[in-house]
């Protein structure tokens, strides 16, 4: 049954930074049970300074949390851009939703699939993409009321979103299988400059053949980026040599936002939705335009152990939806998924080491899947988003 969420006065504020602490369900999400995705949190992103956390939800809303004051501060919707407060639903609305068999109280069926703060941006800008194919840019500068800077409608679902380190370029991708490159203006305007990944002729890598789910731009060179899709491949692009993929990595099984690139642009983190080798690291310098499986420089099991090809996987596993690491040192990896319904934080061994990943924190998803994961740039805190809309935070300062 779809139940009304408790009022703020009835809730215990759990937005803390104790390792494994949880953020209770946002106050404007009714508790949805046995209703598909319910109010799942599909995407998470920390602001560049780590003080705020943005979540993208199945009900089509962006929710902004202030990490320092331990509170939810905004609920944002492109359908109602001037309603920026935390909304409370009444019993009548919940009862109508129950009678109609809906799994959300939202007026449309649009879900936010990805969110990302623009790096080094003044004003402070947050971007989102959704299942309707809409790109939204919000000005979330502290001390001002949130407002929409740009709203770009689309024709098909978008799932992936990334910005260059300087914030001047934005990439999106999704159901149409190709990528769109935009220039971001100083006032938050968007101008599409290129479409990538469309058919280019026989004998060449044209692009993805199934939905694009994850994108990352090289922090060192904004002309280089990686895309991952449901077609079991990750593609390396380099605009300096043309608009077609420069290299291909086959054998990945990405089912969410599960790619990340190291700060020096040499190492790719991949989280796969499978039991064996769910976490892998690849040397981007070793990728080739020739089709064929590239060997990972490191493969790890969910336990953190180094994978050995001749040995069967033992112990618990997690089918990953999300994987990310801290942007500064790339020493901490956050990963989450289903089956175990769990998120974990791993500490990487020194480069070149064959040692196992060390599990330094673990959170559970209230019996459901954990769809999203994020680490603040300074590696101070990590966050996980669950199928019920609740969030978990891990304090990583002593990890």
CSV table of C-alpha atoms in Angstrom, one decimal:
chain,number,residue,atom,x,y,z
A,1,UNK,CA,0.0,0.0,0.0
A,2,UNK,CA,1.1,3.6,-0.7
A,3,UNK,CA,1.4,5.3,2.7
A,4,UNK,CA,1.7,8.9,3.6
A,5,UNK,CA,5.1,9.9,4.7
A,6,UNK,CA,5.5,11.0,8.3
A,7,UNK,CA,5.6,14.8,9.0
A,8,UNK,CA,9.0,16.4,9.8
A,9,UNK,CA,8.0,16.6,13.5
A,10,UNK,CA,7.4,12.9,13.6
A,11,UNK,CA,10.8,12.0,12.0
A,12,UNK,CA,14.1,11.6,13.6
A,13,UNK,CA,16.7,13.6,11.7
A,14,UNK,CA,19.3,11.0,10.6
A,15,UNK,CA,21.3,13.2,8.2
A,16,UNK,CA,24.6,12.7,10.0
A,17,UNK,CA,28.1,11.9,9.0
A,18,UNK,CA,28.7,9.0,11.2
A,19,UNK,CA,29.9,6.1,9.1
A,20,UNK,CA,26.9,4.1,7.9
A,21,UNK,CA,24.5,6.7,9.1
A,22,UNK,CA,21.3,7.2,7.1
A,23,UNK,CA,19.3,10.1,5.8
A,24,UNK,CA,15.7,9.3,6.5
A,25,UNK,CA,13.2,9.4,3.6
A,26,UNK,CA,12.9,13.0,2.3
A,27,UNK,CA,10.0,14.6,4.0
A,28,UNK,CA,8.1,15.0,0.7
A,29,UNK,CA,8.3,11.4,-0.4
A,30,UNK,CA,5.5,9.2,0.8
A,31,UNK,CA,6.6,5.7,1.7
A,32,UNK,CA,6.0,3.5,-1.4
A,33,UNK,CA,6.0,-0.2,-1.0
A,34,UNK,CA,5.9,-3.0,-3.7
A,35,UNK,CA,5.4,-0.4,-6.5
A,36,UNK,CA,8.2,-0.9,-8.9
A,37,UNK,CA,10.9,1.7,-8.6
A,38,UNK,CA,8.7,3.6,-6.1
A,39,UNK,CA,10.6,6.8,-5.2
A,40,UNK,CA,14.0,5.4,-6.0
A,41,UNK,CA,17.0,7.8,-6.0
A,42,UNK,CA,18.6,7.1,-9.3
A,43,UNK,CA,21.5,9.5,-9.2
A,44,UNK,CA,23.6,11.5,-6.6
A,45,UNK,CA,26.2,14.3,-7.0
A,46,UNK,CA,28.1,16.3,-4.4
A,47,UNK,CA,28.6,20.0,-5.1
A,48,UNK,CA,32.3,20.9,-5.8
A,49,UNK,CA,32.8,22.1,-2.3
A,50,UNK,CA,31.1,19.0,-0.8
A,51,UNK,CA,28.6,21.0,1.3
A,52,UNK,CA,25.5,20.0,-0.7
A,53,UNK,CA,24.2,16.8,-2.1
A,54,UNK,CA,21.8,16.6,-5.1
A,55,UNK,CA,19.6,13.5,-5.7
A,56,UNK,CA,17.6,12.6,-8.8
A,57,UNK,CA,14.4,10.8,-8.1
A,58,UNK,CA,11.9,8.6,-9.9
A,59,UNK,CA,9.1,11.1,-9.2
A,60,UNK,CA,10.7,13.6,-11.5
A,61,UNK,CA,12.1,15.8,-8.7
A,62,UNK,CA,15.6,17.0,-7.7
A,63,UNK,CA,16.2,17.1,-4.0
A,64,UNK,CA,19.0,19.1,-2.5
A,65,UNK,CA,20.5,18.4,0.9
A,66,UNK,CA,22.8,20.6,3.0
A,67,UNK,CA,25.4,18.2,4.4
A,68,UNK,CA,26.7,20.6,7.0
A,69,UNK,CA,23.4,21.6,8.5
A,70,UNK,CA,22.0,18.0,8.1
A,71,UNK,CA,18.8,19.0,6.3
A,72,UNK,CA,16.8,18.8,3.1
A,73,UNK,CA,16.6,22.3,1.7
A,74,UNK,CA,15.0,22.2,-1.7
A,75,UNK,CA,12.7,20.1,-3.9
A,76,UNK,CA,13.0,21.2,-7.5
A,77,UNK,CA,10.9,20.2,-10.6
A,78,UNK,CA,11.1,21.5,-14.1
A,79,UNK,CA,7.3,21.2,-14.3
A,80,UNK,CA,6.9,23.6,-11.4
A,81,UNK,CA,10.1,25.6,-11.4
A,82,UNK,CA,8.8,28.3,-9.0
A,83,UNK,CA,7.9,25.7,-6.3
A,84,UNK,CA,11.3,25.2,-4.6
A,85,UNK,CA,10.3,24.3,-1.1
A,86,UNK,CA,9.9,20.9,0.5
A,87,UNK,CA,6.3,19.8,-0.3
A,88,UNK,CA,4.0,17.9,2.0
A,89,UNK,CA,1.4,15.6,0.6
A,90,UNK,CA,-1.9,15.2,2.3
A,91,UNK,CA,-4.0,12.1,3.0
A,92,UNK,CA,-6.4,12.8,0.1
A,93,UNK,CA,-3.6,12.9,-2.5
A,94,UNK,CA,-2.2,9.6,-1.2
A,95,UNK,CA,-5.6,8.0,-1.3
A,96,UNK,CA,-6.2,9.1,-4.9
A,97,UNK,CA,-2.8,7.6,-5.8
A,98,UNK,CA,-3.8,4.4,-4.2
A,99,UNK,CA,-7.1,4.2,-6.0
A,100,UNK,CA,-5.4,4.8,-9.3
A,101,UNK,CA,-2.7,2.2,-8.6
A,102,UNK,CA,0.1,4.7,-9.2
A,103,UNK,CA,3.6,4.3,-7.8
A,104,UNK,CA,4.2,8.0,-7.4
A,105,UNK,CA,2.3,11.1,-6.6
A,106,UNK,CA,4.0,13.0,-9.4
A,107,UNK,CA,1.7,14.5,-12.1
A,108,UNK,CA,3.8,12.9,-14.9
A,109,UNK,CA,5.8,9.7,-15.4
A,110,UNK,CA,9.1,11.5,-15.9
A,111,UNK,CA,12.0,10.3,-13.8
A,112,UNK,CA,15.3,12.1,-13.2
A,113,UNK,CA,18.0,9.7,-14.4
A,114,UNK,CA,21.2,11.6,-13.8
A,115,UNK,CA,22.5,14.8,-12.0
A,116,UNK,CA,25.8,16.6,-12.1
A,117,UNK,CA,27.1,19.9,-10.7
A,118,UNK,CA,29.1,22.0,-13.1
A,119,UNK,CA,32.8,22.1,-12.0
A,120,UNK,CA,34.3,25.4,-11.1
A,121,UNK,CA,31.1,27.2,-11.9
A,122,UNK,CA,30.1,30.7,-10.9
A,123,UNK,CA,27.1,30.8,-10.4
A,124,UNK,CA,26.7,27.4,-8.8
A,125,UNK,CA,24.9,25.3,-11.5
A,126,UNK,CA,23.3,21.8,-11.3
A,127,UNK,CA,22.3,19.9,-14.4
A,128,UNK,CA,19.8,17.0,-14.8
A,129,UNK,CA,18.6,14.7,-17.5
A,130,UNK,CA,15.4,12.6,-17.5
A,131,UNK,CA,13.3,9.9,-19.1
A,132,UNK,CA,11.6,12.5,-21.4
A,133,UNK,CA,14.9,13.6,-22.8
A,134,UNK,CA,14.9,17.0,-21.1
A,135,UNK,CA,18.1,18.7,-20.0
A,136,UNK,CA,17.7,21.1,-17.1
A,137,UNK,CA,20.1,23.6,-15.7
A,138,UNK,CA,19.5,25.2,-12.3
A,139,UNK,CA,21.2,28.1,-10.6
A,140,UNK,CA,21.7,27.0,-7.0
A,141,UNK,CA,24.0,29.8,-5.8
A,142,UNK,CA,23.8,30.1,-2.1
A,143,UNK,CA,21.9,33.0,-0.8
A,144,UNK,CA,19.6,33.1,-3.9
A,145,UNK,CA,16.3,31.4,-4.6
A,146,UNK,CA,16.9,28.5,-7.0
A,147,UNK,CA,15.8,29.2,-10.6
A,148,UNK,CA,16.0,27.5,-14.0
A,149,UNK,CA,18.7,28.7,-16.3
A,150,UNK,CA,18.0,26.4,-19.3
A,151,UNK,CA,15.5,23.8,-20.2
A,152,UNK,CA,16.2,21.8,-23.4
A,153,UNK,CA,13.5,19.3,-24.4
A,154,UNK,CA,14.4,16.1,-26.2
A,155,UNK,CA,12.9,13.3,-28.1
A,156,UNK,CA,14.2,10.2,-26.2
A,157,UNK,CA,15.2,9.2,-22.8
A,158,UNK,CA,18.6,10.5,-21.5
A,159,UNK,CA,20.6,8.5,-18.9
A,160,UNK,CA,24.1,9.8,-18.9
A,161,UNK,CA,25.6,13.3,-18.2
A,162,UNK,CA,29.1,14.7,-17.8
A,163,UNK,CA,31.0,18.0,-17.8
A,164,UNK,CA,34.5,18.8,-18.7
A,165,UNK,CA,36.8,19.8,-15.8
A,166,UNK,CA,36.5,23.5,-16.7
A,167,UNK,CA,32.7,23.3,-17.1
A,168,UNK,CA,32.6,24.6,-20.6
A,169,UNK,CA,31.5,21.3,-22.3
A,170,UNK,CA,28.6,19.0,-21.5
A,171,UNK,CA,27.9,15.5,-22.9
A,172,UNK,CA,24.6,13.7,-22.7
A,173,UNK,CA,23.6,10.2,-24.0
A,174,UNK,CA,20.8,7.7,-23.6
A,175,UNK,CA,18.2,5.7,-25.5
A,176,UNK,CA,19.2,7.0,-29.0
A,177,UNK,CA,22.6,5.4,-28.5
A,178,UNK,CA,24.6,8.4,-29.7
A,179,UNK,CA,26.1,11.3,-27.8
A,180,UNK,CA,25.3,15.0,-27.9
A,181,UNK,CA,28.0,17.6,-27.2
A,182,UNK,CA,27.0,21.1,-25.9
A,183,UNK,CA,28.9,24.3,-25.2
A,184,UNK,CA,27.8,25.8,-21.8
A,185,UNK,CA,27.7,29.6,-21.8
A,186,UNK,CA,28.5,31.8,-18.9
A,187,UNK,CA,24.9,32.5,-18.1
A,188,UNK,CA,23.9,28.8,-18.3
A,189,UNK,CA,22.9,28.7,-21.9
A,190,UNK,CA,23.4,25.6,-24.0
A,191,UNK,CA,24.4,25.3,-27.6
A,192,UNK,CA,24.6,21.9,-29.3
A,193,UNK,CA,27.8,21.7,-31.3
A,194,UNK,CA,28.1,18.0,-32.3
A,195,UNK,CA,26.4,14.7,-32.5
A,196,UNK,CA,28.7,11.7,-32.0
A,197,UNK,CA,28.3,7.9,-32.6
A,198,UNK,CA,26.0,7.8,-35.6
A,199,UNK,CA,26.7,5.2,-38.4
A,200,UNK,CA,29.9,6.1,-40.2
A,201,UNK,CA,30.4,3.3,-42.7
A,202,UNK,CA,31.6,-0.3,-42.9
A,203,UNK,CA,34.6,-1.4,-41.0
A,204,UNK,CA,34.6,1.4,-38.4
A,205,UNK,CA,33.4,1.6,-34.8
A,206,UNK,CA,30.2,3.7,-35.3
A,207,UNK,CA,29.1,4.0,-31.6
A,208,UNK,CA,26.9,2.2,-29.2
A,209,UNK,CA,24.1,-0.2,-30.4
A,210,UNK,CA,22.1,0.0,-27.1
A,211,UNK,CA,21.3,2.6,-24.5
A,212,UNK,CA,24.2,4.8,-23.2
A,213,UNK,CA,24.2,4.8,-19.4
A,214,UNK,CA,27.5,6.4,-18.3
A,215,UNK,CA,29.8,9.2,-19.5
A,216,UNK,CA,33.0,10.6,-18.2
A,217,UNK,CA,35.2,13.4,-19.6
A,218,UNK,CA,39.0,13.2,-19.1
A,219,UNK,CA,40.0,15.7,-16.4
A,220,UNK,CA,43.2,16.5,-18.2
A,221,UNK,CA,42.0,16.7,-21.8
A,222,UNK,CA,38.4,17.8,-22.5
A,223,UNK,CA,38.6,16.4,-26.0
A,224,UNK,CA,38.8,12.9,-24.6
A,225,UNK,CA,35.9,11.0,-22.9
A,226,UNK,CA,34.5,7.5,-22.3
A,227,UNK,CA,31.0,6.2,-22.8
A,228,UNK,CA,29.5,3.0,-21.5
A,229,UNK,CA,26.3,1.3,-22.6
A,230,UNK,CA,24.1,-1.7,-22.3
A,231,UNK,CA,25.8,-3.2,-25.4
A,232,UNK,CA,28.6,-4.5,-23.2
A,233,UNK,CA,31.2,-2.0,-24.4
A,234,UNK,CA,32.9,1.2,-23.3
A,235,UNK,CA,34.1,3.5,-26.0
A,236,UNK,CA,37.0,5.9,-25.9
A,237,UNK,CA,36.5,9.1,-27.9
A,238,UNK,CA,39.0,11.7,-28.9
A,239,UNK,CA,37.7,14.8,-30.8
A,240,UNK,CA,41.2,15.7,-31.9
A,241,UNK,CA,41.2,12.8,-34.3
A,242,UNK,CA,37.5,12.9,-35.4
A,243,UNK,CA,34.0,12.2,-34.4
A,244,UNK,CA,34.2,8.4,-34.2
A,245,UNK,CA,35.3,6.3,-31.3
A,246,UNK,CA,39.1,6.1,-31.1
A,247,UNK,CA,39.1,2.8,-29.1
A,248,UNK,CA,36.8,0.1,-27.8
A,249,UNK,CA,36.7,-1.9,-24.6
A,250,UNK,CA,34.5,-5.0,-24.8
A,251,UNK,CA,33.1,-7.2,-22.1
A,252,UNK,CA,31.8,-4.6,-19.7
A,253,UNK,CA,28.3,-5.1,-18.3
A,254,UNK,CA,27.3,-1.6,-17.3
A,255,UNK,CA,23.7,-1.1,-16.0
A,256,UNK,CA,24.0,2.4,-14.5
A,257,UNK,CA,26.3,5.3,-13.9
A,258,UNK,CA,29.4,3.1,-13.3
A,259,UNK,CA,32.4,4.7,-15.1
A,260,UNK,CA,35.0,7.0,-13.7
A,261,UNK,CA,38.3,8.4,-14.9
A,262,UNK,CA,41.3,9.0,-12.7
A,263,UNK,CA,42.6,12.5,-12.1
A,264,UNK,CA,45.6,12.0,-14.4
A,265,UNK,CA,43.4,10.6,-17.2
A,266,UNK,CA,45.2,7.2,-17.4
A,267,UNK,CA,42.9,4.8,-15.5
A,268,UNK,CA,39.3,3.9,-16.1
A,269,UNK,CA,37.1,2.5,-13.3
A,270,UNK,CA,34.3,0.2,-14.4
A,271,UNK,CA,31.5,-1.3,-12.3
A,272,UNK,CA,29.7,-4.2,-13.9
A,273,UNK,CA,26.3,-5.7,-13.2
A,274,UNK,CA,27.6,-9.3,-12.7
A,275,UNK,CA,28.8,-11.6,-10.0
A,276,UNK,CA,32.4,-12.1,-11.3
A,277,UNK,CA,34.8,-9.2,-11.5
A,278,UNK,CA,32.3,-6.5,-10.7
A,279,UNK,CA,35.0,-3.9,-10.2
A,280,UNK,CA,37.8,-3.4,-12.8
A,281,UNK,CA,40.5,-0.9,-13.6
A,282,UNK,CA,41.8,-0.4,-17.1
A,283,UNK,CA,44.7,1.5,-18.5
A,284,UNK,CA,43.2,3.9,-21.1
A,285,UNK,CA,46.6,4.1,-22.9
A,286,UNK,CA,46.3,0.4,-23.8
A,287,UNK,CA,42.9,0.6,-25.6
A,288,UNK,CA,42.9,0.0,-29.3
A,289,UNK,CA,40.4,0.7,-32.2
A,290,UNK,CA,40.6,-3.1,-33.0
A,291,UNK,CA,37.7,-5.1,-31.7
A,292,UNK,CA,38.7,-7.6,-29.0
A,293,UNK,CA,38.7,-7.9,-25.2
A,294,UNK,CA,41.3,-5.9,-23.4
A,295,UNK,CA,42.7,-7.3,-20.2
A,296,UNK,CA,42.0,-5.2,-17.1
A,297,UNK,CA,45.1,-4.2,-15.1
A,298,UNK,CA,43.2,-5.0,-11.9
A,299,UNK,CA,40.0,-7.0,-11.4
A,300,UNK,CA,38.2,-7.3,-8.0
A,301,UNK,CA,35.4,-9.3,-6.4
A,302,UNK,CA,32.7,-7.7,-4.3
A,303,UNK,CA,34.7,-8.9,-1.2
A,304,UNK,CA,37.6,-6.7,-2.4
A,305,UNK,CA,39.8,-9.7,-3.2
A,306,UNK,CA,41.9,-9.7,-6.4
A,307,UNK,CA,40.2,-11.9,-9.0
A,308,UNK,CA,41.9,-15.1,-10.1
A,309,UNK,CA,40.6,-16.4,-13.4
A,310,UNK,CA,40.9,-20.0,-12.5
A,311,UNK,CA,39.0,-19.7,-9.3
A,312,UNK,CA,35.2,-19.7,-8.8
A,313,UNK,CA,33.7,-16.7,-7.2
A,314,UNK,CA,33.0,-17.4,-3.5
A,315,UNK,CA,31.0,-15.5,-0.9
A,316,UNK,CA,28.6,-12.6,-1.4
A,317,UNK,CA,28.3,-10.7,-4.6
A,318,UNK,CA,26.6,-7.5,-5.7
A,319,UNK,CA,25.2,-6.7,-9.2
A,320,UNK,CA,26.4,-3.2,-9.6
A,321,UNK,CA,24.5,-0.2,-10.8
A,322,UNK,CA,26.9,2.5,-9.7
A,323,UNK,CA,30.6,3.0,-9.1
A,324,UNK,CA,32.6,6.2,-8.5
A,325,UNK,CA,35.8,7.4,-6.7
A,326,UNK,CA,37.0,10.6,-5.2
A,327,UNK,CA,38.1,13.1,-7.7
A,328,UNK,CA,41.3,14.3,-6.0
A,329,UNK,CA,43.4,11.2,-5.1
A,330,UNK,CA,41.3,8.3,-6.6
A,331,UNK,CA,42.0,6.2,-3.5
A,332,UNK,CA,38.4,5.5,-2.4
A,333,UNK,CA,35.8,3.7,-4.5
A,334,UNK,CA,32.1,3.7,-3.8
A,335,UNK,CA,30.0,1.0,-5.4
A,336,UNK,CA,26.5,-0.2,-5.0
A,337,UNK,CA,23.8,-2.5,-6.6
A,338,UNK,CA,21.2,-5.2,-6.1
A,339,UNK,CA,21.2,-8.8,-4.9
A,340,UNK,CA,23.0,-7.9,-1.8
A,341,UNK,CA,21.2,-4.6,-1.7
A,342,UNK,CA,24.3,-2.9,-0.4
A,343,UNK,CA,26.8,-0.1,-0.9
A,344,UNK,CA,30.5,-0.4,0.0
A,345,UNK,CA,33.5,1.9,0.2
A,346,UNK,CA,36.8,0.4,-0.8
A,347,UNK,CA,40.3,1.8,-0.3
A,348,UNK,CA,42.7,1.1,-3.2
A,349,UNK,CA,46.2,-0.3,-2.6
A,350,UNK,CA,49.1,1.7,-3.9
A,351,UNK,CA,49.5,1.9,-7.8
A,352,UNK,CA,51.0,-1.3,-9.2
A,353,UNK,CA,50.2,-3.3,-6.1
A,354,UNK,CA,48.4,-6.7,-6.5
A,355,UNK,CA,46.9,-6.4,-3.0
A,356,UNK,CA,43.1,-6.6,-2.4
A,357,UNK,CA,40.8,-3.6,-2.0
A,358,UNK,CA,40.1,-2.9,1.6
A,359,UNK,CA,36.4,-2.5,2.6
A,360,UNK,CA,36.3,0.5,4.9
A,361,UNK,CA,32.5,1.1,5.1
A,362,UNK,CA,29.3,-0.7,4.3
A,363,UNK,CA,25.6,0.4,4.1
A,364,UNK,CA,22.5,-1.6,3.4
A,365,UNK,CA,19.5,-0.6,1.3
A,366,UNK,CA,16.5,-1.4,3.6
A,367,UNK,CA,16.0,-4.7,1.9
A,368,UNK,CA,16.0,-3.1,-1.6
A,369,UNK,CA,18.6,-2.2,-4.3
A,370,UNK,CA,21.0,0.6,-4.0
A,371,UNK,CA,20.9,2.5,-7.3
A,372,UNK,CA,23.3,5.4,-6.8
A,373,UNK,CA,26.7,6.2,-5.3
A,374,UNK,CA,28.9,9.4,-5.0
A,375,UNK,CA,32.0,10.5,-3.3
A,376,UNK,CA,32.8,14.1,-2.5
A,377,UNK,CA,35.8,15.5,-4.3
A,378,UNK,CA,37.8,15.8,-1.1
A,379,UNK,CA,37.0,12.2,-0.1
A,380,UNK,CA,35.4,13.4,3.1
A,381,UNK,CA,32.0,11.7,2.7
A,382,UNK,CA,30.3,9.2,0.4
A,383,UNK,CA,26.6,8.9,-0.3
A,384,UNK,CA,24.3,6.1,-1.5
A,385,UNK,CA,20.7,6.3,-2.8
A,386,UNK,CA,18.2,3.4,-2.3
A,387,UNK,CA,15.2,2.1,-4.0
A,388,UNK,CA,12.9,3.6,-1.3
A,389,UNK,CA,14.4,7.1,-1.8
A,390,UNK,CA,16.4,7.1,1.4
A,391,UNK,CA,20.1,8.0,1.4
A,392,UNK,CA,23.0,6.7,3.4
A,393,UNK,CA,26.2,8.7,4.2
A,394,UNK,CA,29.6,7.4,5.2
A,395,UNK,CA,32.1,9.6,6.9
A,396,UNK,CA,35.5,8.8,5.2
A,397,UNK,CA,37.8,11.1,7.1
A,398,UNK,CA,39.2,8.2,9.2
A,399,UNK,CA,38.6,5.5,6.6
